[in-house]
PDB file of C-alpha atoms in Angstrom:
ATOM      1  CA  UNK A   1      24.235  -6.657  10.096  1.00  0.00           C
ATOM      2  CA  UNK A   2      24.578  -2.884   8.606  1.00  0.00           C
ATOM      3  CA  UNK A   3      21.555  -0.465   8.904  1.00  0.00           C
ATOM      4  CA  UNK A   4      18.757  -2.802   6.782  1.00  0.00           C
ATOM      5  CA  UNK A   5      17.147   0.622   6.130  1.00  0.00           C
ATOM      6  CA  UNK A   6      19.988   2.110   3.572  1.00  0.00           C
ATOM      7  CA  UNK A   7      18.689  -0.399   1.149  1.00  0.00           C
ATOM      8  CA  UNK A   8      14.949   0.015   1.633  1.00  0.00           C
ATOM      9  CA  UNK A   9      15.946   3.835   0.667  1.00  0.00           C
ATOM     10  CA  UNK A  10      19.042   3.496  -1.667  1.00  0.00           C
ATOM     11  CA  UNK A  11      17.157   0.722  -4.531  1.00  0.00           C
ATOM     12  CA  UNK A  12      20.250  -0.375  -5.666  1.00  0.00           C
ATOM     13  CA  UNK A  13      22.405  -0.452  -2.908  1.00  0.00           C
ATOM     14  CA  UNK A  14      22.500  -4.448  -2.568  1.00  0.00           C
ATOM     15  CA  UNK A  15      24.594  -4.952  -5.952  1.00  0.00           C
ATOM     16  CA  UNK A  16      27.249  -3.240  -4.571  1.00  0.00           C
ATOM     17  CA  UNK A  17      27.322  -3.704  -0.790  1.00  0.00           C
ATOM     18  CA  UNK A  18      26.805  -6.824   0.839  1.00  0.00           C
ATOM     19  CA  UNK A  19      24.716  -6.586   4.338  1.00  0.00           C
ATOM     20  CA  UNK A  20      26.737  -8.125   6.482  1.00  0.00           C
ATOM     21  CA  UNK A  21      30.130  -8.192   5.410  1.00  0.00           C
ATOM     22  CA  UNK A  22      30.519  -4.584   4.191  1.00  0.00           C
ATOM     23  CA  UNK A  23      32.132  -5.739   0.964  1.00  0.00           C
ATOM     24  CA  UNK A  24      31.362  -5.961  -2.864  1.00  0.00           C
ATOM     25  CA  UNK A  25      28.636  -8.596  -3.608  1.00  0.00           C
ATOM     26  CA  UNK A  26      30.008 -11.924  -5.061  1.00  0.00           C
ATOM     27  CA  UNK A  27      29.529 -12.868  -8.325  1.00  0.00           C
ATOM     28  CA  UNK A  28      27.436 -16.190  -6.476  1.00  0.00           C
ATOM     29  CA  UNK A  29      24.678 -13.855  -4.891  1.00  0.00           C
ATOM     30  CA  UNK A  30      24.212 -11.727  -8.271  1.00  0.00           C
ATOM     31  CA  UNK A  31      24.114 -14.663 -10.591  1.00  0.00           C
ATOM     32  CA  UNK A  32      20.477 -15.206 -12.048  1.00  0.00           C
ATOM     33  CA  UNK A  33      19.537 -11.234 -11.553  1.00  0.00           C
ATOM     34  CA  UNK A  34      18.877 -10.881 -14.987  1.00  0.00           C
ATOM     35  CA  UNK A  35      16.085 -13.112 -14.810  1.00  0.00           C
ATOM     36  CA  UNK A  36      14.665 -11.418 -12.412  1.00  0.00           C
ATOM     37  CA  UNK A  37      12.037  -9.538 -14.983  1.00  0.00           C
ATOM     38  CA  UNK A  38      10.885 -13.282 -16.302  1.00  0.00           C
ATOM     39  CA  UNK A  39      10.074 -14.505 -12.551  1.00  0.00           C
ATOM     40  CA  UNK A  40       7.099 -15.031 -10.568  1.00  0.00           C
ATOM     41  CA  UNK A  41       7.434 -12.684  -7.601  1.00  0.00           C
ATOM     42  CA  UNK A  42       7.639 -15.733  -5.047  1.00  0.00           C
ATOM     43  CA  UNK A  43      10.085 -17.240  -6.801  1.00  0.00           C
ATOM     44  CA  UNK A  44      12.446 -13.975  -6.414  1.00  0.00           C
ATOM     45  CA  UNK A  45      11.494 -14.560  -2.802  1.00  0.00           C
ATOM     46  CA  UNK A  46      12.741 -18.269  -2.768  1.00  0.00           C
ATOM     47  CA  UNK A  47      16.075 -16.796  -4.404  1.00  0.00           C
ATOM     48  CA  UNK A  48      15.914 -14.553  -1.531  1.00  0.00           C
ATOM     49  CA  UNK A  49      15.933 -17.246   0.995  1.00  0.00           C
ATOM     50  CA  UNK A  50      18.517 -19.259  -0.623  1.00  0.00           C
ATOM     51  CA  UNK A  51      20.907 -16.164  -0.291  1.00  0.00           C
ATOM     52  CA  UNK A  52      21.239 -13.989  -3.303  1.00  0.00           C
ATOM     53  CA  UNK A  53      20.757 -10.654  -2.102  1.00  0.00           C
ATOM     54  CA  UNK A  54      19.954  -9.001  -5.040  1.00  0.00           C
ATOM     55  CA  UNK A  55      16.741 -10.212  -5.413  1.00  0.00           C
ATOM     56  CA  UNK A  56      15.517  -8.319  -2.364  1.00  0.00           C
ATOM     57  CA  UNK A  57      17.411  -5.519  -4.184  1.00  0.00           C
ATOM     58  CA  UNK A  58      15.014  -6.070  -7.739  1.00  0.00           C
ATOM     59  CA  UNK A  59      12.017  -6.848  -5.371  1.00  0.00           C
ATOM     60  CA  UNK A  60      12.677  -2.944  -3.630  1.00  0.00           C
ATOM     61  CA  UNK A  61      12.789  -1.125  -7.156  1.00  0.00           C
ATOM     62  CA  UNK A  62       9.471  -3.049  -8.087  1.00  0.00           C
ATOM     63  CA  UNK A  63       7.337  -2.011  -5.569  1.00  0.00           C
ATOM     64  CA  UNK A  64       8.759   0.579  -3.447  1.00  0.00           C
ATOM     65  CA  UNK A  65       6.867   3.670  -4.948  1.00  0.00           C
ATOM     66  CA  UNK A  66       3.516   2.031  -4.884  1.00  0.00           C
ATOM     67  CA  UNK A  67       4.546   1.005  -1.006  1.00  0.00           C
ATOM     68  CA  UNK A  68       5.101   4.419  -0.505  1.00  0.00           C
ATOM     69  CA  UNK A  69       1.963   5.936  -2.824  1.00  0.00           C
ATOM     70  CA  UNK A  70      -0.269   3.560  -0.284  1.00  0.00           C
ATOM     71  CA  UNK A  71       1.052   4.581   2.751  1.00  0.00           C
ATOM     72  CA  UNK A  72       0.985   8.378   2.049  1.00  0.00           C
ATOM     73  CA  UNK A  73      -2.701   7.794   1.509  1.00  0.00           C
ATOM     74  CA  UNK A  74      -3.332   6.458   4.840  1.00  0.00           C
ATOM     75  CA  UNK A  75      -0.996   8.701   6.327  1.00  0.00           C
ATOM     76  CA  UNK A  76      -0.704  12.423   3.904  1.00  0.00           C
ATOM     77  CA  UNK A  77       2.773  13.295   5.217  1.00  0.00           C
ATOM     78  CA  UNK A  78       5.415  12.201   2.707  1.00  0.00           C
ATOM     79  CA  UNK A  79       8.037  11.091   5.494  1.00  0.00           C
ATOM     80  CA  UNK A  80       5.974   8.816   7.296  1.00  0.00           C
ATOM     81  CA  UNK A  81       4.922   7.301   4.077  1.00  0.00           C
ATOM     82  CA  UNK A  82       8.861   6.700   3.499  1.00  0.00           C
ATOM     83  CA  UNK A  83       9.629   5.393   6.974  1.00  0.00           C
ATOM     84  CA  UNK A  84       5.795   2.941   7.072  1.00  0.00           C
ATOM     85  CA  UNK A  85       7.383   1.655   3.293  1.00  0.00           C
ATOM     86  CA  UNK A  86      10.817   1.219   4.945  1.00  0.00           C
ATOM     87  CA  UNK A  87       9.768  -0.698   7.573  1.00  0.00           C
ATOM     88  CA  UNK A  88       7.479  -2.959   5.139  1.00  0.00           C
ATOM     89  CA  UNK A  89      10.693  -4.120   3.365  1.00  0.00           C
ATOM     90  CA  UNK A  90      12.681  -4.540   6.442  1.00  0.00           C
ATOM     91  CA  UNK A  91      10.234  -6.926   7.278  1.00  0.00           C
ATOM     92  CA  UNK A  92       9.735  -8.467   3.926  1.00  0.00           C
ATOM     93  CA  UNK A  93      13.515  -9.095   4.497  1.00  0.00           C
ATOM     94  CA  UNK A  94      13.633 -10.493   8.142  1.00  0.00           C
ATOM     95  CA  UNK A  95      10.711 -12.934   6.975  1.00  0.00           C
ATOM     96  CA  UNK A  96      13.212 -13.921   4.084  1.00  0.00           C
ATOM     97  CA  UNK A  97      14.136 -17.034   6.008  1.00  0.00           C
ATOM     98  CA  UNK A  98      10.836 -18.419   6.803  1.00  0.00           C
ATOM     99  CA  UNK A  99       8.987 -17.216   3.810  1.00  0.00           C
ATOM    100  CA  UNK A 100       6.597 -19.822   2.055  1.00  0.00           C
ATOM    101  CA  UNK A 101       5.169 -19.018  -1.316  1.00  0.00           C
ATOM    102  CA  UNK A 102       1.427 -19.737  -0.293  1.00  0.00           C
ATOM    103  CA  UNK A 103      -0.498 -16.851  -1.639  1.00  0.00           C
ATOM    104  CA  UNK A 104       0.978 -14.162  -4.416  1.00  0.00           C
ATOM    105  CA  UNK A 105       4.042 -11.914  -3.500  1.00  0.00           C
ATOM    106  CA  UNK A 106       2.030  -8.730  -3.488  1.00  0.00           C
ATOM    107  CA  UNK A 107      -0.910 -10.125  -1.390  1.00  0.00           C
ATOM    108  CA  UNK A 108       1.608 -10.758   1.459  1.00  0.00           C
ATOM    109  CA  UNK A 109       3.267  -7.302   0.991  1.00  0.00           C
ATOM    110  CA  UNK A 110       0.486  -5.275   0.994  1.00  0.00           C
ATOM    111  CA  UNK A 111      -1.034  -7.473   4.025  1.00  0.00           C
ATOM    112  CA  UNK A 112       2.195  -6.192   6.032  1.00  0.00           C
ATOM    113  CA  UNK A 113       1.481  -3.069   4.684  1.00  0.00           C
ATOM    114  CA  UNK A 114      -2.088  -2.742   6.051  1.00  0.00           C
ATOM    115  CA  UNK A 115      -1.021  -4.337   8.964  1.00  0.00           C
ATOM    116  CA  UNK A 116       1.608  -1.369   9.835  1.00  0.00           C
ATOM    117  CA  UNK A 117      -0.466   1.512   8.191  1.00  0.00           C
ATOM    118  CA  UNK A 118      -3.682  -0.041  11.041  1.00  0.00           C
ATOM    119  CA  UNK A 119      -0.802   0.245  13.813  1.00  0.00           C
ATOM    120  CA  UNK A 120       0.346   3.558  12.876  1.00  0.00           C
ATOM    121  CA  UNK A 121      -3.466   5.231  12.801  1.00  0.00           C
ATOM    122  CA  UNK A 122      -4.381   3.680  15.943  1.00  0.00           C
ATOM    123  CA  UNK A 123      -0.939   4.723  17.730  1.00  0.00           C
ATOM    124  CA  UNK A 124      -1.325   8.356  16.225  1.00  0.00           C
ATOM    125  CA  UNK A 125      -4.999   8.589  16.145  1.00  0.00           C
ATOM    126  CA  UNK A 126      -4.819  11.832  18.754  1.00  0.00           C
ATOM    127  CA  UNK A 127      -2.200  13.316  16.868  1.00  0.00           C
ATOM    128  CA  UNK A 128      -1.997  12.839  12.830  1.00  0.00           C
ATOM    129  CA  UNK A 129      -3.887  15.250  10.176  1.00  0.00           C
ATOM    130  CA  UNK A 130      -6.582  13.710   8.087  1.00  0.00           C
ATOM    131  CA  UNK A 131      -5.149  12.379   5.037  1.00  0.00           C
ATOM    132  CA  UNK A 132      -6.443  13.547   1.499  1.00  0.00           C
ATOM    133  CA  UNK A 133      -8.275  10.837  -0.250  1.00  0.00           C
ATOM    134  CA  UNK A 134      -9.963  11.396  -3.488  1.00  0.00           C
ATOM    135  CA  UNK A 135     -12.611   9.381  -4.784  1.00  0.00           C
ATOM    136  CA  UNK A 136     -13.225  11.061  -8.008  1.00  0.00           C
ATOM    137  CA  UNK A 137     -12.931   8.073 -10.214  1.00  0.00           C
ATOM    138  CA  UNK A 138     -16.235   6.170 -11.239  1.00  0.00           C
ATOM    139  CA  UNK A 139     -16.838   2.920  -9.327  1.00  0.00           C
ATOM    140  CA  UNK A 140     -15.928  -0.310 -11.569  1.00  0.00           C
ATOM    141  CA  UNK A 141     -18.912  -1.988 -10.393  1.00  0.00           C
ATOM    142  CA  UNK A 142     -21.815   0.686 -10.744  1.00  0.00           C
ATOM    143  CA  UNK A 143     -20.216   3.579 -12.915  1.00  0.00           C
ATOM    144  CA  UNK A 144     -21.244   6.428 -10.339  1.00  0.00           C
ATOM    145  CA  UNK A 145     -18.936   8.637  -8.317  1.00  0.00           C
ATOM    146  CA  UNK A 146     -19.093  10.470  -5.303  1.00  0.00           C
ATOM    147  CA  UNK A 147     -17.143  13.231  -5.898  1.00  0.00           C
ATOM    148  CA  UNK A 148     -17.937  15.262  -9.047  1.00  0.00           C
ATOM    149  CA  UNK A 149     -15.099  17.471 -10.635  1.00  0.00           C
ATOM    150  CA  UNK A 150     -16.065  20.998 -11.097  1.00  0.00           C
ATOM    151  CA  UNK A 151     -16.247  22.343 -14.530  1.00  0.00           C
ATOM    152  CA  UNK A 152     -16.686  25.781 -13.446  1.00  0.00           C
ATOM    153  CA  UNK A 153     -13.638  28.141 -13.344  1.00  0.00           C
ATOM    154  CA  UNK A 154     -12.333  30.440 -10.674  1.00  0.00           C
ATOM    155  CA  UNK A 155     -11.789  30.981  -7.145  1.00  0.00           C
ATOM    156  CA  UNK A 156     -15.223  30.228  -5.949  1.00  0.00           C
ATOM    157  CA  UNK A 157     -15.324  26.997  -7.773  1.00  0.00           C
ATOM    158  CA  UNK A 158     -12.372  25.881  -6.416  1.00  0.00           C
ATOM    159  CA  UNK A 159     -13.445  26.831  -2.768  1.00  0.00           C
ATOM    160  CA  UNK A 160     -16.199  24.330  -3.089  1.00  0.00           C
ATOM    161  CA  UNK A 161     -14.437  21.768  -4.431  1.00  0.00           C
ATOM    162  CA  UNK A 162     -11.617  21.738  -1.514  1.00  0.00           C
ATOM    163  CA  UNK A 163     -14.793  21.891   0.606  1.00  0.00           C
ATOM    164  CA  UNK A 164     -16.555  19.359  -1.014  1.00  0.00           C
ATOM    165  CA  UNK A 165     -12.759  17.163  -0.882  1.00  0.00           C
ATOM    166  CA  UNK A 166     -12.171  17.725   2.978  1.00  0.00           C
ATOM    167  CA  UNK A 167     -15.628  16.375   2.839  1.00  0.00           C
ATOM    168  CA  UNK A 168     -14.843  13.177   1.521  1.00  0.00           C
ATOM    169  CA  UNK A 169     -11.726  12.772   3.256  1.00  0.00           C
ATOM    170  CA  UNK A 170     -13.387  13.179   6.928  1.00  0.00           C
ATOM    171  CA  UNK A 171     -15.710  10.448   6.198  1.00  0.00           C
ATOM    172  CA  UNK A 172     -13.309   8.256   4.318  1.00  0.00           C
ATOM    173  CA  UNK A 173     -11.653   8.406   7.917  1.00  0.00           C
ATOM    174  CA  UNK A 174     -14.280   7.638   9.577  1.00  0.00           C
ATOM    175  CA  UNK A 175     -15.015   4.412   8.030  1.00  0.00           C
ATOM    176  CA  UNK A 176     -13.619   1.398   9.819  1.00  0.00           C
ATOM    177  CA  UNK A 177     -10.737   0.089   9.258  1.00  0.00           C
ATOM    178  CA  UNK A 178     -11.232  -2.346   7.409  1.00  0.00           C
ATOM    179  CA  UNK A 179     -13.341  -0.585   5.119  1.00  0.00           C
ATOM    180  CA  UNK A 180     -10.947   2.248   4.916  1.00  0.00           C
ATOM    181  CA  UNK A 181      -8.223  -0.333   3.912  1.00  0.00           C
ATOM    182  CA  UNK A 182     -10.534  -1.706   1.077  1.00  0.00           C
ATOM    183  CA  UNK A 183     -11.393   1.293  -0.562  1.00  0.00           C
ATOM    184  CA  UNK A 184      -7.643   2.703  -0.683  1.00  0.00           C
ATOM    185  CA  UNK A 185      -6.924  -0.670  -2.407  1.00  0.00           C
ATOM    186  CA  UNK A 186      -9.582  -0.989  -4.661  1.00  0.00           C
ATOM    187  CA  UNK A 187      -9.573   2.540  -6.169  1.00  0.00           C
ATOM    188  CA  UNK A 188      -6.162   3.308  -5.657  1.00  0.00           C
ATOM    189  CA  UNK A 189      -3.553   0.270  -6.328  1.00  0.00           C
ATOM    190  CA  UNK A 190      -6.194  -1.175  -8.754  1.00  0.00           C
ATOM    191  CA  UNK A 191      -7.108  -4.428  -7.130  1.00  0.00           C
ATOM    192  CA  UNK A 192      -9.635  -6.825  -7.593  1.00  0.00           C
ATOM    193  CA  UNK A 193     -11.911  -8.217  -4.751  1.00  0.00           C
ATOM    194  CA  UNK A 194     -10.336 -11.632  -5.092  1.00  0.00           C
ATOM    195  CA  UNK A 195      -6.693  -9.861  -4.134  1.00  0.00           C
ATOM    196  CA  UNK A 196      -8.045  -7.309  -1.684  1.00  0.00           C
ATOM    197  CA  UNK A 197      -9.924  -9.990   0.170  1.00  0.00           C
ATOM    198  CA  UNK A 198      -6.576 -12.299   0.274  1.00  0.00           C
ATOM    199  CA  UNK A 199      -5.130  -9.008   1.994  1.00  0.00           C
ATOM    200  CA  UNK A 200      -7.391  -8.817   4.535  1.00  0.00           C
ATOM    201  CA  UNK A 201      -8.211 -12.368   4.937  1.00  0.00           C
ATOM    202  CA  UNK A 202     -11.724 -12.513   3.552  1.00  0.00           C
ATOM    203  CA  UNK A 203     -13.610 -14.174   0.918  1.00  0.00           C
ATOM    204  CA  UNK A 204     -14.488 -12.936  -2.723  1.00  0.00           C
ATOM    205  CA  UNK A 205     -18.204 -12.149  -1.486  1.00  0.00           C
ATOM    206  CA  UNK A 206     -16.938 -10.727   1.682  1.00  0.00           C
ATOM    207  CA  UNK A 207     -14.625  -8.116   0.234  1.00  0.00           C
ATOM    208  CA  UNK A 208     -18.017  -7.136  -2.196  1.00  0.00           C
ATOM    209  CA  UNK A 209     -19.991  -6.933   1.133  1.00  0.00           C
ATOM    210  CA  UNK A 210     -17.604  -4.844   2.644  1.00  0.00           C
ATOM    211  CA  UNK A 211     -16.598  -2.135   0.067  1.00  0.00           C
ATOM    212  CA  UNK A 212     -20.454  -2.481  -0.935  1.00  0.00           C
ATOM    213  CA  UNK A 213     -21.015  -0.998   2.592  1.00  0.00           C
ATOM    214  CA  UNK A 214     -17.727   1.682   2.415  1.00  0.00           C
ATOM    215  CA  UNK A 215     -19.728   2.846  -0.597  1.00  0.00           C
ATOM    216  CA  UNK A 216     -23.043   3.012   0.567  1.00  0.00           C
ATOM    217  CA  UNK A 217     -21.600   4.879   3.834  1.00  0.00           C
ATOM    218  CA  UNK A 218     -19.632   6.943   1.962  1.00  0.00           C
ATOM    219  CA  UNK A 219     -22.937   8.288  -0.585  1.00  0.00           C
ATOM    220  CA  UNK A 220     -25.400   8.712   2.109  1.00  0.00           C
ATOM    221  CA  UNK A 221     -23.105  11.073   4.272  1.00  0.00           C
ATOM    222  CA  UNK A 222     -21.916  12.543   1.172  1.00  0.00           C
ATOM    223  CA  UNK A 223     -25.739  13.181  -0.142  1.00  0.00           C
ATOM    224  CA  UNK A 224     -25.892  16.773   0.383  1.00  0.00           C
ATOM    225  CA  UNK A 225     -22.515  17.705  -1.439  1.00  0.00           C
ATOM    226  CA  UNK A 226     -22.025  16.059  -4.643  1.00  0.00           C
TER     227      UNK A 226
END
């Protein structure tokens, strides 16, 4: 098998080059792409595992920048991001094979995607720069922020709001993981408890608990700032 990691960076790259033989695609593994669009995620995946190719190919262009948008906010360095998304889809395409459509498509991504972006801050936790997180969008559940933009113009203004940003991102670092995880999730990708907590194995009420708690953490230590 050919470098797997051309076609987690070249979207695209599977409808003209096959993996393993190094030749054009036959018409047999591109057949039913253009359904693609109409298909439940899982069932691209089954397609996947009966051998047409270009389903990993479709599944790549779906969801590789928001892959790479959630690692680059566990990580802030743009080629990590890259290589942590790579090696989700490599995966996602070694697992073709033995792949069973129990839970949603994206559940199981982004739980491989935790998974490595976990690994990769506890193997570089000596070493890596904080990441940037903002949290300056209201919270769904009670309207309230902890980070309040600054109307006022100019150079001191903006001075305190870096401050009051490096802030945030210090203590969204020093929330554990799991916590961490949660809160990229729910304000960033836009998920829902039920989806989050299928992620990181947990009930409905769990997942509330715990991003309850990220919250509450997060406003106390923030207190003096915003």
């Amino acid at each position: 098998m050919e470098d797997m990691a051309t076609l987690a960076v070249n979207p695209g790259f599977l409808d003209a080059v096959h993996p393993q033989s190094g030749g054009v695609l036959p018409h047999s593994v591109a057949q039913g792409s253009a359904h693609f669009p109409e298909m439940e995620d899982s069932a691209i995946m089954l397609e996947l595992r009966a051998g047409n190719l270009s389903g990993f190919d479709y599944l790549i262009q779906k969801y590789r920048k928001p892959i790479v948008n959630f690692m680059y906010r566990m990580v802030h360095n743009q080629a990590v991001a890259e290589e942590l998304a790579q090696e989700v889809f490599l995966r996602v395409y070694r697992s073709r094979e033995t792949y069973r459509a129990e839970a949603r498509f994206s559940t199981w991504l982004y739980r491989i995607a935790t998974n490595l972006g976990v690994n990769h801050a506890r193997d570089t936790r000596h070493e890596r720069q904080a990441s940037t997180v903002y949290l300056d969008e209201a919270d769904s559940e009670t309207g309230s922020t902890p980070d309040v933009a600054d109307s006022t113009p100019g150079a001191e203004a903006g001075l305190l709001r870096r401050e009051r940003l490096n802030a945030i991102r210090q203590h969204v670092l020093a929330l554990p993981e799991r916590q961490r995880m949660a809160v990229l999730m729910h304000k960033y990708e836009g998920m829902d408890y039920k989806q989050i907590g299928d992620v990181l194995k947990l009930s409905e009420s769990a997942t509330k608990s715990l991003l309850f708690r990220a919250y509450q953490t997060l406003r106390e230590k923030l207190k003096e700032i915003i």
